[in-house]
Amino acid sequence: MDISALQQIVKERYFKTDSERGIYHTALWFHEEVGELSSAIASGDKENAKEEFADVLMWLLTLANIMEVDMEAAVAEYLANSRKNPAK
Ligand SMILES: [Mg+2]
């Protein structure tokens, strides 16, 4: 699955609810998931960390949807940026 396809699935499932909640409160949910991921990593619970990695990714993509950011393009730009790519 590519990033665009995943972002589209997230949009179809969550955009209405998340956009109605608004970017600020949706960002708070994202931060909560980042905290849960950090706790899972700190505790060494790999199974829980796996679930939390997915939670963080979904909330990241929903934030991108609300802000109309194409993450596939954003990642491509990031990788093409020589400042962020020491191999270049
Ligand atoms: Mg979670």
PDB file of C-alpha atoms and ligand atoms in Angstrom:
ATOM      1  CA  MET A   1       0.000   0.000   0.000  1.00  0.00           C
ATOM      2  CA  ASP A   2       1.349   3.409  -0.906  1.00  0.00           C
ATOM      3  CA  ILE A   3       1.028   6.564   1.155  1.00  0.00           C
ATOM      4  CA  SER A   4      -1.665   8.115  -1.072  1.00  0.00           C
ATOM      5  CA  ALA A   5      -3.844   5.021  -0.870  1.00  0.00           C
ATOM      6  CA  LEU A   6      -3.541   4.925   2.913  1.00  0.00           C
ATOM      7  CA  GLN A   7      -4.227   8.661   3.208  1.00  0.00           C
ATOM      8  CA  GLN A   8      -7.349   8.196   1.084  1.00  0.00           C
ATOM      9  CA  ILE A   9      -8.609   5.366   3.311  1.00  0.00           C
ATOM     10  CA  VAL A  10      -8.080   7.549   6.378  1.00  0.00           C
ATOM     11  CA  LYS A  11      -9.944  10.382   4.645  1.00  0.00           C
ATOM     12  CA  GLU A  12     -12.904   8.182   3.743  1.00  0.00           C
ATOM     13  CA  ARG A  13     -13.165   6.768   7.258  1.00  0.00           C
ATOM     14  CA  TYR A  14     -12.406   9.746   9.486  1.00  0.00           C
ATOM     15  CA  PHE A  15     -12.414  13.067   7.613  1.00  0.00           C
ATOM     16  CA  LYS A  16     -15.968  14.165   8.480  1.00  0.00           C
ATOM     17  CA  THR A  17     -15.599  13.513  12.200  1.00  0.00           C
ATOM     18  CA  ASP A  18     -12.044  14.795  12.467  1.00  0.00           C
ATOM     19  CA  SER A  19     -12.593  17.942  10.404  1.00  0.00           C
ATOM     20  CA  GLU A  20     -15.707  18.772  12.434  1.00  0.00           C
ATOM     21  CA  ARG A  21     -13.629  18.362  15.617  1.00  0.00           C
ATOM     22  CA  GLY A  22     -11.103  20.804  14.190  1.00  0.00           C
ATOM     23  CA  ILE A  23      -7.358  20.773  13.705  1.00  0.00           C
ATOM     24  CA  TYR A  24      -6.480  21.853  17.263  1.00  0.00           C
ATOM     25  CA  HIS A  25      -8.428  19.143  19.080  1.00  0.00           C
ATOM     26  CA  THR A  26      -7.460  16.537  16.496  1.00  0.00           C
ATOM     27  CA  ALA A  27      -3.818  17.473  17.099  1.00  0.00           C
ATOM     28  CA  LEU A  28      -4.388  16.788  20.805  1.00  0.00           C
ATOM     29  CA  TRP A  29      -5.528  13.252  19.933  1.00  0.00           C
ATOM     30  CA  PHE A  30      -2.393  12.851  17.820  1.00  0.00           C
ATOM     31  CA  HIS A  31      -0.223  13.942  20.732  1.00  0.00           C
ATOM     32  CA  GLU A  32      -1.983  11.500  23.036  1.00  0.00           C
ATOM     33  CA  GLU A  33      -1.131   8.680  20.620  1.00  0.00           C
ATOM     34  CA  VAL A  34       2.502   9.824  20.467  1.00  0.00           C
ATOM     35  CA  GLY A  35       2.542   9.608  24.262  1.00  0.00           C
ATOM     36  CA  GLU A  36       1.099   6.101  24.155  1.00  0.00           C
ATOM     37  CA  LEU A  37       3.762   5.081  21.633  1.00  0.00           C
ATOM     38  CA  SER A  38       6.498   6.545  23.817  1.00  0.00           C
ATOM     39  CA  SER A  39       5.175   4.590  26.806  1.00  0.00           C
ATOM     40  CA  ALA A  40       5.055   1.357  24.803  1.00  0.00           C
ATOM     41  CA  ILE A  41       8.634   1.889  23.630  1.00  0.00           C
ATOM     42  CA  ALA A  42       9.810   2.719  27.152  1.00  0.00           C
ATOM     43  CA  SER A  43       8.152  -0.401  28.580  1.00  0.00           C
ATOM     44  CA  GLY A  44       9.644  -2.621  25.884  1.00  0.00           C
ATOM     45  CA  ASP A  45       6.198  -3.928  24.922  1.00  0.00           C
ATOM     46  CA  LYS A  46       6.755  -4.554  21.216  1.00  0.00           C
ATOM     47  CA  GLU A  47       3.193  -5.771  20.520  1.00  0.00           C
ATOM     48  CA  ASN A  48       1.696  -2.671  22.084  1.00  0.00           C
ATOM     49  CA  ALA A  49       4.272  -0.480  20.298  1.00  0.00           C
ATOM     50  CA  LYS A  50       3.186  -1.986  16.972  1.00  0.00           C
ATOM     51  CA  GLU A  51      -0.419  -0.945  17.645  1.00  0.00           C
ATOM     52  CA  GLU A  52       0.656   2.521  18.765  1.00  0.00           C
ATOM     53  CA  PHE A  53       2.844   3.045  15.669  1.00  0.00           C
ATOM     54  CA  ALA A  54      -0.286   2.447  13.595  1.00  0.00           C
ATOM     55  CA  ASP A  55      -2.346   4.803  15.770  1.00  0.00           C
ATOM     56  CA  VAL A  56       0.242   7.573  15.357  1.00  0.00           C
ATOM     57  CA  LEU A  57       0.372   7.079  11.595  1.00  0.00           C
ATOM     58  CA  MET A  58      -3.422   7.215  11.243  1.00  0.00           C
ATOM     59  CA  TRP A  59      -3.687  10.390  13.317  1.00  0.00           C
ATOM     60  CA  LEU A  60      -0.798  11.953  11.389  1.00  0.00           C
ATOM     61  CA  LEU A  61      -2.599  11.253   8.124  1.00  0.00           C
ATOM     62  CA  THR A  62      -5.878  12.625   9.411  1.00  0.00           C
ATOM     63  CA  LEU A  63      -4.103  15.848  10.400  1.00  0.00           C
ATOM     64  CA  ALA A  64      -2.635  16.024   6.895  1.00  0.00           C
ATOM     65  CA  ASN A  65      -6.117  15.525   5.445  1.00  0.00           C
ATOM     66  CA  ILE A  66      -7.585  18.344   7.498  1.00  0.00           C
ATOM     67  CA  MET A  67      -4.744  20.643   6.374  1.00  0.00           C
ATOM     68  CA  GLU A  68      -5.015  19.384   2.778  1.00  0.00           C
ATOM     69  CA  VAL A  69      -1.407  18.166   2.731  1.00  0.00           C
ATOM     70  CA  ASP A  70      -0.624  15.419   0.214  1.00  0.00           C
ATOM     71  CA  MET A  71       1.708  13.234   2.278  1.00  0.00           C
ATOM     72  CA  GLU A  72       2.990  11.294  -0.721  1.00  0.00           C
ATOM     73  CA  ALA A  73       4.179  14.595  -2.227  1.00  0.00           C
ATOM     74  CA  ALA A  74       5.471  15.831   1.131  1.00  0.00           C
ATOM     75  CA  VAL A  75       7.567  12.698   1.622  1.00  0.00           C
ATOM     76  CA  ALA A  76       8.873  12.858  -1.959  1.00  0.00           C
ATOM     77  CA  GLU A  77       9.897  16.476  -1.376  1.00  0.00           C
ATOM     78  CA  TYR A  78      11.535  15.514   1.889  1.00  0.00           C
ATOM     79  CA  LEU A  79      13.553  12.731   0.274  1.00  0.00           C
ATOM     80  CA  ALA A  80      14.600  15.006  -2.607  1.00  0.00           C
ATOM     81  CA  ASN A  81      15.845  17.677  -0.220  1.00  0.00           C
ATOM     82  CA  SER A  82      19.621  17.298  -0.088  1.00  0.00           C
ATOM     83  CA  ARG A  83      19.768  18.958   3.349  1.00  0.00           C
ATOM     84  CA  LYS A  84      17.668  16.109   4.752  1.00  0.00           C
ATOM     85  CA  ASN A  85      19.420  13.380   2.801  1.00  0.00           C
ATOM     86  CA  PRO A  86      23.056  12.953   3.787  1.00  0.00           C
ATOM     87  CA  ALA A  87      23.574  10.518   0.894  1.00  0.00           C
ATOM     88  CA  LYS A  88      23.281  13.379  -1.626  1.00  0.00           C
TER      89      LYS A  88
HETATM   90 MG    MG B   1      -3.154   4.293  20.973  1.00  0.00          MG
END
